[in-house]
CSV table of C-alpha atoms and ligand atoms in Angstrom, one decimal:
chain,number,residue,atom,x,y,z
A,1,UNK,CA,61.3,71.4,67.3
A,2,UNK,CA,60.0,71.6,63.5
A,3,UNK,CA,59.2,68.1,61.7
A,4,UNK,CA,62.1,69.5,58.9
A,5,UNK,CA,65.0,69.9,61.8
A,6,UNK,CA,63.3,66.6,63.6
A,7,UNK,CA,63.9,65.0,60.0
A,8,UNK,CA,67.4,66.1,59.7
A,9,UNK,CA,68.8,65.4,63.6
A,10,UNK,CA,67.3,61.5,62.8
A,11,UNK,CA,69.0,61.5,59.5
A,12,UNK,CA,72.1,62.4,61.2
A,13,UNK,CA,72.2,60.5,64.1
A,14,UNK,CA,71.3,57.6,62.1
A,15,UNK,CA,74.1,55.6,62.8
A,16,UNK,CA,76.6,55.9,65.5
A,17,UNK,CA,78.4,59.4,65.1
A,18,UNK,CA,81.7,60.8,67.2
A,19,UNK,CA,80.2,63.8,68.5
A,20,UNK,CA,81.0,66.9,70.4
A,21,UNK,CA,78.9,69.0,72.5
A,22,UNK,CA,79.9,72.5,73.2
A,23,UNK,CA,78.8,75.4,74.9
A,24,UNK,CA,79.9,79.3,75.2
A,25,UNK,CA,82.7,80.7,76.9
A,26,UNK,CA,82.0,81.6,81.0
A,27,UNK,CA,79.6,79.0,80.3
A,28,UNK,CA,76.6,79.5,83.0
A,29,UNK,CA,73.9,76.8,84.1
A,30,UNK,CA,72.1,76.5,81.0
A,31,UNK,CA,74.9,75.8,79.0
A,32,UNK,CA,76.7,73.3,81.1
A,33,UNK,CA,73.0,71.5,82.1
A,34,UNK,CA,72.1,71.5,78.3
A,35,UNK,CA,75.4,70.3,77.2
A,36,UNK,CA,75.8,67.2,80.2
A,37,UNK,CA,71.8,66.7,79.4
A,38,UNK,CA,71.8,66.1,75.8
A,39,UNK,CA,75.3,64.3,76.4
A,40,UNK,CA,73.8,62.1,78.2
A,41,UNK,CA,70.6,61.0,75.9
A,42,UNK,CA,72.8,60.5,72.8
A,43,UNK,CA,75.4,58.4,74.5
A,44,UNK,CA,72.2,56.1,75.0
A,45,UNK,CA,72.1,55.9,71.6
A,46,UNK,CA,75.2,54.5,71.0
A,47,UNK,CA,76.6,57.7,69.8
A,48,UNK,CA,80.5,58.9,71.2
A,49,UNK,CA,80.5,61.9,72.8
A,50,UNK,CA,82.5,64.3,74.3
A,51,UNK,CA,81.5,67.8,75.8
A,52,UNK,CA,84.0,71.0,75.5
A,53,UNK,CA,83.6,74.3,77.1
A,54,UNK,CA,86.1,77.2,75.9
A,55,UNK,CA,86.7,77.5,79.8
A,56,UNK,CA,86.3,76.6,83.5
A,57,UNK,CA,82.7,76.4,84.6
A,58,UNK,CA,81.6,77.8,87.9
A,59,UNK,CA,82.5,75.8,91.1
A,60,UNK,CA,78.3,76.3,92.0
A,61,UNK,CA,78.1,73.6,89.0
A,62,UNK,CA,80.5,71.0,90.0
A,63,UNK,CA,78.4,68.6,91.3
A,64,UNK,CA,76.7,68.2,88.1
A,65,UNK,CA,76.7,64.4,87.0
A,66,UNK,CA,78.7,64.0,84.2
A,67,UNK,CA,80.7,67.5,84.6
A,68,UNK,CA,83.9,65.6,85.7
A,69,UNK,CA,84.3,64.5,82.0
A,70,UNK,CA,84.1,68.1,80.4
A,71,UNK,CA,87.1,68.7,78.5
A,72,UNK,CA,88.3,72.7,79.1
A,73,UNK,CA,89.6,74.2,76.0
A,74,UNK,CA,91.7,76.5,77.4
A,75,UNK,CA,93.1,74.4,79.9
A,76,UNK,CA,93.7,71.5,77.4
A,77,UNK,CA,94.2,72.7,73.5
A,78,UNK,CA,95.3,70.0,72.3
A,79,UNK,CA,93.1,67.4,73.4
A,80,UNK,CA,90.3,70.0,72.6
A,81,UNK,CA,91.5,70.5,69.1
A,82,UNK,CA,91.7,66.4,68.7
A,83,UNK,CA,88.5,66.1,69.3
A,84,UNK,CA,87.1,69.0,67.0
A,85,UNK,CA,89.2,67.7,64.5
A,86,UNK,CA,88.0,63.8,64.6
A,87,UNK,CA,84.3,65.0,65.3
A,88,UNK,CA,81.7,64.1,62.7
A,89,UNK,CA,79.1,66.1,64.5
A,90,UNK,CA,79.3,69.1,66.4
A,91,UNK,CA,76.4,70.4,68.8
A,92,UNK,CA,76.7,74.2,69.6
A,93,UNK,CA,74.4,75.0,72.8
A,94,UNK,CA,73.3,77.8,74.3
A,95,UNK,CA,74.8,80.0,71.6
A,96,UNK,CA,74.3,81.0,68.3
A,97,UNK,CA,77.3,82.6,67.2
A,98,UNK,CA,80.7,80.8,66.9
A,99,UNK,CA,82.0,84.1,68.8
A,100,UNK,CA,80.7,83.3,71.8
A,101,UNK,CA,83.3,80.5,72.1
A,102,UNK,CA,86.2,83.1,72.3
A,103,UNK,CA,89.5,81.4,71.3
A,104,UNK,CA,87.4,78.3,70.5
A,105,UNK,CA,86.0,80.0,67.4
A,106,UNK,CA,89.2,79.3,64.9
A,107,UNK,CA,89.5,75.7,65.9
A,108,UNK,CA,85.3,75.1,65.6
A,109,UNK,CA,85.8,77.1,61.9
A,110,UNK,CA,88.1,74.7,61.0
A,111,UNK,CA,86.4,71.7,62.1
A,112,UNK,CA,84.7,69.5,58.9
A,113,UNK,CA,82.2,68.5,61.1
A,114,UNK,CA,78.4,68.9,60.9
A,115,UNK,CA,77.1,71.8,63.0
A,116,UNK,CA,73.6,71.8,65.1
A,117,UNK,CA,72.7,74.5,67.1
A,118,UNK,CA,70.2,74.7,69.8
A,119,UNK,CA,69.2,77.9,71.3
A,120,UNK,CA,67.4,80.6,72.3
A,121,UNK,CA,68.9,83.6,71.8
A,122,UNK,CA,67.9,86.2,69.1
A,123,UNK,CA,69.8,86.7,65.9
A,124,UNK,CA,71.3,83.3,65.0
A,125,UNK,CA,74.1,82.6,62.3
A,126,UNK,CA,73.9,80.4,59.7
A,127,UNK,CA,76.2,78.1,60.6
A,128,UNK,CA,74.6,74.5,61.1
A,129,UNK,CA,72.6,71.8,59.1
A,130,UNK,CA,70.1,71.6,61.6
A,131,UNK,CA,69.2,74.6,63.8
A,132,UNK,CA,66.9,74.4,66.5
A,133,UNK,CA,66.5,78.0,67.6
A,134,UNK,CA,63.4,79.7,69.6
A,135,UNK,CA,63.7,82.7,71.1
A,136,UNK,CA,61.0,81.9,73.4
A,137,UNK,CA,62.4,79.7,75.0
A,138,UNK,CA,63.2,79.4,78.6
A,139,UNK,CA,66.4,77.8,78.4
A,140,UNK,CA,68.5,75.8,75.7
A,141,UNK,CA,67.8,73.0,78.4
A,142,UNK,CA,63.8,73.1,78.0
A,143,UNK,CA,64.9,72.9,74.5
A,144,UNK,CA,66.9,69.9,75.4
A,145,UNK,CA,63.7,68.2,76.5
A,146,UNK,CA,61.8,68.8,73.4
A,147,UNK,CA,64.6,67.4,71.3
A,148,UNK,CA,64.2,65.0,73.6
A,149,UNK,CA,60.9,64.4,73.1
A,150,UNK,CA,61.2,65.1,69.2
A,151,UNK,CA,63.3,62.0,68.4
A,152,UNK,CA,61.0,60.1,70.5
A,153,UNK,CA,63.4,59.3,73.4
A,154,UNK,CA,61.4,60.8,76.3
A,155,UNK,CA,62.1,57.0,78.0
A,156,UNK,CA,65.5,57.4,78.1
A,157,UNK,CA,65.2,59.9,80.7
A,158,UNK,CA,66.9,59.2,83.9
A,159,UNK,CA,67.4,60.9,87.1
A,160,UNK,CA,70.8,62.0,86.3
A,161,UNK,CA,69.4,63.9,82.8
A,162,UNK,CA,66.6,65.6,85.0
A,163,UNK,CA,69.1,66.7,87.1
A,164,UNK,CA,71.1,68.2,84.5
A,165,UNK,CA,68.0,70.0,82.4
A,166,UNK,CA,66.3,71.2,85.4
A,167,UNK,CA,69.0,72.9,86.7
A,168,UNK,CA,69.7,74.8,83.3
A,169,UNK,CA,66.6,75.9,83.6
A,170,UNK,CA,66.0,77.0,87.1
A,171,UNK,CA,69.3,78.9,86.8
A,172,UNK,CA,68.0,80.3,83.4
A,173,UNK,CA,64.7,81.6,84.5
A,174,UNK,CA,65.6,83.1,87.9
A,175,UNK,CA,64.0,79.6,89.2
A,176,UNK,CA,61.2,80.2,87.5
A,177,UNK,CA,60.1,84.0,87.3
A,178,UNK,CA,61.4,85.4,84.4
A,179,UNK,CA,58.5,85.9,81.6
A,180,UNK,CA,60.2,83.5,79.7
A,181,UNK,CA,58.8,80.7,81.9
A,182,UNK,CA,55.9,78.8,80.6
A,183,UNK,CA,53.2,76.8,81.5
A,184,UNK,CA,54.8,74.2,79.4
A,185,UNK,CA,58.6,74.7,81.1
A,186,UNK,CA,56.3,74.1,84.2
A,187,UNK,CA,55.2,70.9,82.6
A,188,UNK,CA,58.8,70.0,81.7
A,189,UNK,CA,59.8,70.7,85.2
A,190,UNK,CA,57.0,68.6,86.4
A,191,UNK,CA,58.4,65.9,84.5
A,192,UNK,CA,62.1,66.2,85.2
A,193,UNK,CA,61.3,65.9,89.0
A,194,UNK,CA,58.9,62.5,88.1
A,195,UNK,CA,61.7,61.1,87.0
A,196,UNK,CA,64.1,61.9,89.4
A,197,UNK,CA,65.3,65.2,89.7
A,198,UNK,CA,65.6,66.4,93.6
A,199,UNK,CA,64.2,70.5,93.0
A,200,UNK,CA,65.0,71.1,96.8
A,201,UNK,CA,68.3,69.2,96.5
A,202,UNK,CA,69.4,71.0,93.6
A,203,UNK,CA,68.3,74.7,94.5
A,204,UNK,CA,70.4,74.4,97.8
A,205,UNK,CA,73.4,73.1,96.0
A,206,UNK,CA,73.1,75.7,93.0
A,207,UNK,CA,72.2,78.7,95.4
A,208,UNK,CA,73.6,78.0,99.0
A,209,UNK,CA,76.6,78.0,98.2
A,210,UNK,CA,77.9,81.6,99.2
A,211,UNK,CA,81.7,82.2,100.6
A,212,UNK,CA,82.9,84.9,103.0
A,213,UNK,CA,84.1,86.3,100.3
A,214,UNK,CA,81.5,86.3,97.7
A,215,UNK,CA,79.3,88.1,100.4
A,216,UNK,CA,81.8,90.5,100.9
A,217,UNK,CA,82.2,91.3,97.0
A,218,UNK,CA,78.4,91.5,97.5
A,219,UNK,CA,78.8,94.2,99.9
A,220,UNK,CA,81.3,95.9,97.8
A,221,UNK,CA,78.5,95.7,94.7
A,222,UNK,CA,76.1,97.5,96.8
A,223,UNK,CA,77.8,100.3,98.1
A,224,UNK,CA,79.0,100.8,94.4
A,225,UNK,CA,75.3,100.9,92.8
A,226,UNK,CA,74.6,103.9,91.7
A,227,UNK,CA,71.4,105.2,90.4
A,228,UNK,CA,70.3,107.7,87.5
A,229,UNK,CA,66.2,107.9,88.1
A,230,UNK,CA,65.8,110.1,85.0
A,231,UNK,CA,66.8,106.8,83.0
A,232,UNK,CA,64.9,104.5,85.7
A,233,UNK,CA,68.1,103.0,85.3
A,234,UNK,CA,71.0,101.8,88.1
A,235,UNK,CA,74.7,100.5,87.7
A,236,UNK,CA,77.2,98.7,90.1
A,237,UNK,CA,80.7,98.7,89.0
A,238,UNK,CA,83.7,96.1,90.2
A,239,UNK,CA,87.4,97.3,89.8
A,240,UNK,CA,90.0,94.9,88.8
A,241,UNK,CA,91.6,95.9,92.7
A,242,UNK,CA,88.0,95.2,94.0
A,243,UNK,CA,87.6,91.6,92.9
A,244,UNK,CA,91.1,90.9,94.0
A,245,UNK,CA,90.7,91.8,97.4
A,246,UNK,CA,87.9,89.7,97.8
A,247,UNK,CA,89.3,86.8,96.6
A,248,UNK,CA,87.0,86.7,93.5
A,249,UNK,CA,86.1,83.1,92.1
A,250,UNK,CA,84.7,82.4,88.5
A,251,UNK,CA,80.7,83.0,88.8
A,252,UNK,CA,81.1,85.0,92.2
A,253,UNK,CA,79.5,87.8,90.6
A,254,UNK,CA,76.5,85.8,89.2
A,255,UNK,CA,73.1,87.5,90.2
A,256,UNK,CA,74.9,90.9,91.6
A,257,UNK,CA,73.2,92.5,88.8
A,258,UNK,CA,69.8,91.6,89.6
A,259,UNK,CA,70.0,93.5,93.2
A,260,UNK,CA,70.1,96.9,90.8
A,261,UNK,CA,67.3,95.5,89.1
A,262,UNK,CA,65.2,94.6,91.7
A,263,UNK,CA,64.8,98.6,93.3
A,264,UNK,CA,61.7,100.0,93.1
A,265,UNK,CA,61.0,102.1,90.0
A,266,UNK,CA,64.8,101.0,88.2
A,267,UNK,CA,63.8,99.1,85.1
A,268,UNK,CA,67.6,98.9,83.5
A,269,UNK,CA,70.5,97.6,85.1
A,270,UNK,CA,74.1,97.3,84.5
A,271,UNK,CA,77.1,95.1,86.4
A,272,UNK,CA,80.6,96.4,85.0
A,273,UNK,CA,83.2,93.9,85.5
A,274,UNK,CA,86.8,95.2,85.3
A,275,UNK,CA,88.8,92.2,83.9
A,276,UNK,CA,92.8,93.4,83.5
A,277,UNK,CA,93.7,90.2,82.2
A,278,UNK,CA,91.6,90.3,79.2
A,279,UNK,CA,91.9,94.1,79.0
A,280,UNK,CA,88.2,94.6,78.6
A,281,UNK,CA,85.4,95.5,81.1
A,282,UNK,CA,82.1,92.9,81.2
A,283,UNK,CA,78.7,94.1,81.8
A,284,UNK,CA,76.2,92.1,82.2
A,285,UNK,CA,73.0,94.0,81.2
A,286,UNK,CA,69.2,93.5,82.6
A,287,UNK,CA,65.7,94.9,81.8
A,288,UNK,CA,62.0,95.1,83.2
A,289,UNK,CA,59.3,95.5,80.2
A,290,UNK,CA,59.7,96.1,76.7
A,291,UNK,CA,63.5,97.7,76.9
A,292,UNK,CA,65.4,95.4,74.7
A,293,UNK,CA,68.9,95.0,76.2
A,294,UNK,CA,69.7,92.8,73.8
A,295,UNK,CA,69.8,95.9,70.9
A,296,UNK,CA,71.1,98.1,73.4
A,297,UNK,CA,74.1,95.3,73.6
A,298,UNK,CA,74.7,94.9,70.0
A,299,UNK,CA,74.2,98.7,69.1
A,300,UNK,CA,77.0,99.5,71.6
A,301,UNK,CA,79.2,97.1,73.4
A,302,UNK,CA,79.7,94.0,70.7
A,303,UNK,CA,76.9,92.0,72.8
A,304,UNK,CA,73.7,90.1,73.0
A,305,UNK,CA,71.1,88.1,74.4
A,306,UNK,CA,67.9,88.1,75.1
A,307,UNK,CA,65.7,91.5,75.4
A,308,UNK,CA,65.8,91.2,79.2
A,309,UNK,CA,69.3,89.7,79.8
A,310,UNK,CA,72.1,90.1,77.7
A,311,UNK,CA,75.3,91.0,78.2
A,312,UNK,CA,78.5,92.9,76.3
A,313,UNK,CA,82.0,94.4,76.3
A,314,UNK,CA,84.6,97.3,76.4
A,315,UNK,CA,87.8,97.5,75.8
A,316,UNK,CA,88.2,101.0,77.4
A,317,UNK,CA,89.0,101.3,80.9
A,318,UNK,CA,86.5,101.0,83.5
A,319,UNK,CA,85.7,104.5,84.6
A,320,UNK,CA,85.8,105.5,80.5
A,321,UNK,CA,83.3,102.7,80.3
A,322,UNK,CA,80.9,104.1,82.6
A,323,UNK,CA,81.0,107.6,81.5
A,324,UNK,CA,80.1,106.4,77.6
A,325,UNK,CA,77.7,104.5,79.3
A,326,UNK,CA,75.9,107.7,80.8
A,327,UNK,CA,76.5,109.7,78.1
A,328,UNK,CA,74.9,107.4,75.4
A,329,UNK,CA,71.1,107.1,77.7
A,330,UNK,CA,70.1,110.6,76.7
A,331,UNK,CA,69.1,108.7,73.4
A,332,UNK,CA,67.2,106.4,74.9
A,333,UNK,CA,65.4,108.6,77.2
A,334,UNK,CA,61.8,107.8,75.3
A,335,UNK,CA,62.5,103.8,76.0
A,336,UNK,CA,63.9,104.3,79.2
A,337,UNK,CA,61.0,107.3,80.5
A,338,UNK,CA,58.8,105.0,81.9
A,339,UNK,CA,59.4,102.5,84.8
A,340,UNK,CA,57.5,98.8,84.0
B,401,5GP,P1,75.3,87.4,81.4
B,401,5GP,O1,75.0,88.8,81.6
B,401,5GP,O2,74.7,86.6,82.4
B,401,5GP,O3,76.7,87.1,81.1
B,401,5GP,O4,74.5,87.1,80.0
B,401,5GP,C1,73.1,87.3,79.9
B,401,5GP,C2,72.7,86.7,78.6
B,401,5GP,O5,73.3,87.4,77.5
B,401,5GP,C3,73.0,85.3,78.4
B,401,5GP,O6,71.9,84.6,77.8
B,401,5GP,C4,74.3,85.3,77.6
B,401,5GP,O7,74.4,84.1,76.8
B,401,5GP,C5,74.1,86.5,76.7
B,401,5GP,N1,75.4,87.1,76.5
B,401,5GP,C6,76.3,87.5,77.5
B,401,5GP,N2,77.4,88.1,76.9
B,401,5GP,C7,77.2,88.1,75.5
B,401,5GP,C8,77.9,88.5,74.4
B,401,5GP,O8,79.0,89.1,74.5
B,401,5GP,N3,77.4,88.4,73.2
B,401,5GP,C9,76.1,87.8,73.0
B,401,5GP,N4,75.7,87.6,71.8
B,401,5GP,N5,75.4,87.3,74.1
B,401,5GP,C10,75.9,87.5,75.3
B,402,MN,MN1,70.5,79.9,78.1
C-alpha cells in the first residue's frame, strides 16, 4: 500500500469510526476471508464494525470465525440499509465496482459514508477516498495483510485473523498455483500459519467437503464438456433442470470450470450456469497464458476479472447463450491459435 493511501486510512481511522465492511454478491473465499480479516483488526482498534454481503455465502465457508455475525442483505434489508445509512465508513473488498453488489448498489450509492476499496481486480471505479488496488495481487486478503502491515498493526494478528486471510487466499490462488502467487504471498502465508493458522485444518475444511450430490452435478459437468480444439478452447454447460435434480447448493459449482481447463492442449474454458430465477445464464470464464478473459468478459457478457479468471452474464437462454458464444471465437482465433 502507497505512503499517500497509508496517509489517508490513518487519517480516517483516527478516531473510533462505525464502519461497514462489504464484499461482492456470490461472495467466494476471498471476499468473505478479507472482509472477517480486516473486521477483525479494526475492531482491535476500537473501531465498530459490521460486515454485509449482498447474499448468502457458501456453506464450504461457514466455519469461518467471525462469519456468524455477517449481516445478509438480501435476507435482512432493513437491518442492512440501517447500517449503510448510520456508517461513517464504508470498506468495499474484493470488488471495485459498486455493481458487483447487485441490489446492494442503490443503497451503497446512497450511503454518505466514506468509501475505501481494496482489491485486485483490473479497471477500478472512482468511487472511494482511499483505494488500495493492485492488480497483482494474489488476493484482496494478501492485500489485507499489507494494510495490515501498513498501519503498523502486524501485532495485532491472532490466530483467528490468519485463519480468515489464509483461507482467502488459498481459495483465491487455486492453494497456491495460480501465477498470481508470489514469493511474498508465500511469505505472508508463512506468517499467517506462525501465528496460528492450521493450513492442513483449513484445506480439509474448505475442500473436503463434497456431497452426494455435488459429485453427481460433477458428473453431470463432465459429460456436458464439450470441446472446440480449433479455439483450444472447452465449455461445460448446467441447465436450470440439471442443478435441480441434483439438489444444487450455493458454491456447488465452485472449481467445475477448472476440470475444462485442466485438459491437455485447452487453454480457454467456460462454465454456463442456467439460473431461471434471475433469468440470466452465469459463466464463469478461465485462461492459460496471455488470453485475457477478463476483456473477453467485458467486450461481451457485462463481466470482469482478472485476465485468467473472470467471469460474466447473459440474459438469453442457455442454448442461445452457447451458440453466440461459438459464433463470436472466430474473432479471436489469432489469441486463441496457440495452446500455452
Ligand atoms: P467466478 O468465475 O469465480 O465467479 O469469478 C472469477 C473472477 O471474476 C472473480 O475474481 C470475480 O470477482 C470476477 N467476476 C465474476 N463475475 C464478474 C462480473 O460479473 N463482473 C466483474 N467485473 N467481475 C466478475
Ligand atoms: Mn479475490
Amino acid at each position: 500500500m502507497n505512503a499517500e493511501t497509508t496517509l489517508r486510512l490513518t487519517q480516517l481511522l483516527d478516531t473510533p469510526k462505525k464502519v461497514v465492511v462489504v464484499g461482492h454478491k456470490n461472495p467466494d473465499g476471498d471476499a468473505v476471508g478479507s472482509c472477517l480479516g480486516l473486521t477483525f483488526f479494526l475492531k482491535q482498534l476500537r473501531h465498530e464494525l459490521t460486515i454485509i454481503m449482498p447474499n448468502d455465502f457458501p456453506d464450504f465457508l461457514k466455519w469461518l470465525p467471525g462469519c456468524d455475525e455477517i449481516v445478509i442483505h438480501d435476507k435482512d434489508t432493513a437491518a442492512s440499509a440501517a447500517l449503510l445509512d448510520k456508517a461513517e465508513v464504508i470498506f468495499t473488498l474484493d470488488f471495485n465496482s459498486l455493481d458487483r453488489t447487485g441490489d446492494m448498489q442503490t443503497y451503497l450509492e446512497k450511503a454518505s459514508a466514506q468509501f475505501v476499496m481494496i482489491d485486485h481486480h483490473q479497471a477500478p471505479d472512482g468511487y472511494a477516498v482511499a483505494t488500495y488496488s493492485d492488480v497483482a495481487m494474489s488476493s484482496t486478503s494478501e492485500m489485507v495483510y499489507h494494510l495490515i502491515a501498513a498501519l503498523k498493526g502486524l501485532h495485532l494478528l491472532n490466530k483467528d485473523i490468519a485463519t480468515q486471510l489464509y483461507t482467502g487466499i488459498m481459495t483465491d490462488t487455486g492453494s497456491f498455483r495460480f501465477p498470481s502467487t508470489t514469493a511474498t504471498t508465500h511469505k505472508v502465508i508463512a506468517h499467517l500459519i506462525e501465528v496460528g493458522a492450521n493450513n492442513s485444518e483449513i484445506h480439509q475444511k474448505v475442500y473436503d467437503t463434497n456431497s452426494p450430490d455435488r459429485l453427481k452435478l460433477l458428473g453431470v459437468a463432465l459429460k456436458n464438456m464439450r470441446f472446440l480444439p480449433e479455439y483450444h478452447t472447452a465449455y461445460i454447460s448446467l441447465s436450470q433442470k440439471e442443478l435441480d435434480a441434483n439438489n444444487f447448493k450455493k458454491g456447488d459449482t465452485e472449481g467445475f470450470v477448472n476440470y475444462a481447463l485442466s485438459v491437455e492442449g485447452i487453454c480457454f474454458a467456460v462454465i454456463f450456469i442456467e439460473n431461471k430465477q434471475d433469468g440470466i445464464v452465469k459463466m464463469s470464464f478461465r485462461s492459460k497464458g496471455t488470453f485475457s478473459v477478463n476483456e473477453f468478459a467485458r467486450n461481451h457478457y457485462s463481466g470482469g476479472g482478472h485476465i485468467n479468471a473472470a467471469g460474466g452474464r447473459s440474459l438469453k437462454t442457455l442454448s442461445k447463450t452457447i451458440s453466440e458464444f461459438i459464433s463470436i471465437l472466430p474473432s479471436y482465433s489469432d489469441a486463441l491459435s496457440h495452446d500455452s
